[in-house]
Short mmCIF file of C-alpha atoms in Angstrom, two decimals:
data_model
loop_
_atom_site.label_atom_id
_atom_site.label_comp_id
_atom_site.label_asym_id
_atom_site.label_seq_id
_atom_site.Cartn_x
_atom_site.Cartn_y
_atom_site.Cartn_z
CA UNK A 16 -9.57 -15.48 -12.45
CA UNK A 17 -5.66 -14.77 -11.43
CA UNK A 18 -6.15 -11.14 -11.10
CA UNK A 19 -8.54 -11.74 -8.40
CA UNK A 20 -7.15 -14.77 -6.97
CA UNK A 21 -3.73 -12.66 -6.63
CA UNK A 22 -5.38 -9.76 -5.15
CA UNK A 23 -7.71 -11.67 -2.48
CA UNK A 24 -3.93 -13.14 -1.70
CA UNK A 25 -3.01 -9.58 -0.68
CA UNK A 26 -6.63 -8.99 1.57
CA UNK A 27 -6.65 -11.90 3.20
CA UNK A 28 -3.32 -13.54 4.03
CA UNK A 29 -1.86 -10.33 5.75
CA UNK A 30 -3.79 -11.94 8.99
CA UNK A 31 -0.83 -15.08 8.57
CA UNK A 32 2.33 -12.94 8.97
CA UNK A 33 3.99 -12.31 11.87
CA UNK A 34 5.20 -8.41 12.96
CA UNK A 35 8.14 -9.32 11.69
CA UNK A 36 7.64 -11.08 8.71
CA UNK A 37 8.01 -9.87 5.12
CA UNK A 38 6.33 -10.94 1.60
CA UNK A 39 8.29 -12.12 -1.46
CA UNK A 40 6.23 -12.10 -4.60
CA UNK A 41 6.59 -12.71 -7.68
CA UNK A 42 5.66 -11.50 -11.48
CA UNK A 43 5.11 -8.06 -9.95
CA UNK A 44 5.22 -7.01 -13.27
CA UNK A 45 1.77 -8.16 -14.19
CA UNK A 46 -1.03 -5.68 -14.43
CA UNK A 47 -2.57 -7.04 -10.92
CA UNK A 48 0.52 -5.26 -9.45
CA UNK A 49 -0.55 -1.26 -8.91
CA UNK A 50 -3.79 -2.22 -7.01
CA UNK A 51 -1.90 -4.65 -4.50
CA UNK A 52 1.13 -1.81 -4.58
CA UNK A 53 -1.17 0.10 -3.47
CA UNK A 54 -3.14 -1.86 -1.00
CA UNK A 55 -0.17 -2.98 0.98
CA UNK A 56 1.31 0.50 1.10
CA UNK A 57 -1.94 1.41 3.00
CA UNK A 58 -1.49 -0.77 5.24
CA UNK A 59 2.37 -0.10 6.21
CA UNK A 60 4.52 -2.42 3.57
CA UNK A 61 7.63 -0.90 1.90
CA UNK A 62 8.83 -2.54 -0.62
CA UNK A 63 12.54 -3.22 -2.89
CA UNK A 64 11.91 -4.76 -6.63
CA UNK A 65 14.45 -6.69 -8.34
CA UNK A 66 14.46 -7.47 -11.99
CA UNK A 67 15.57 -10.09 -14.00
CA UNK A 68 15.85 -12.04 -17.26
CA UNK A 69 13.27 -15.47 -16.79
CA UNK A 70 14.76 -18.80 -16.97
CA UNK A 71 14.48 -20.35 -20.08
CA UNK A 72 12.35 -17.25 -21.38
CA UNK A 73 13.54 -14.26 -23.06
CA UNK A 74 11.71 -12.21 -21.38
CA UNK A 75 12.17 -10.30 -18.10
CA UNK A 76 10.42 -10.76 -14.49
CA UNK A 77 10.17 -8.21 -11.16
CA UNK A 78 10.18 -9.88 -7.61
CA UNK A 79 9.14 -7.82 -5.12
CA UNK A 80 9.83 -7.76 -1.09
CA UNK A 81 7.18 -6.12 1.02
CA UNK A 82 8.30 -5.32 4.11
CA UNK A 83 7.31 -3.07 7.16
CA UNK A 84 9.84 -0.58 9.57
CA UNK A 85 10.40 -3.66 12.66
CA UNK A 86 11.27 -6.81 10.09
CA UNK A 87 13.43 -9.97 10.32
CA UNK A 88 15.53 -8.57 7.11
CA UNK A 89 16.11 -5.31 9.30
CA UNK A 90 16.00 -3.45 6.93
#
């Protein structure tokens, strides 16, 4: 299921990124979103939302960066 599949993205692919590196996702609007909030706070992610209108769509969409203190955004 999506849920799942998005979550296991959050578990598991945090072994690919670099010290520096950063995550942009997307639809962090979805009900998924609190429990992976959540699961890379614990492990040191900040993050900055931005939303916006969908293309196409009325309807509106959050992207989220994750980031941690030492990152390539510096920020």
């Amino acid at each position: 299921d999506n849920l799942g599949d998005r979550m296991d993205c959050a578990i598991n692919n945090l072994q690919y990124l670099n010290d520096e590196g950063v995550i942009i996702w997307d639809n962090t609007e979805g009900p998924d979103w609190p429990e992976i909030k959540k699961h890379l706070s614990l492990t040191g992610f900040k993050d900055i939302s931005f939303t916006g209108m969908v293309a196409q769509e009325l309807s509106y969409s959050r992207t989220t960066l994750l980031y941690k203190a030492h990152n390539c955004f510096n920020i």
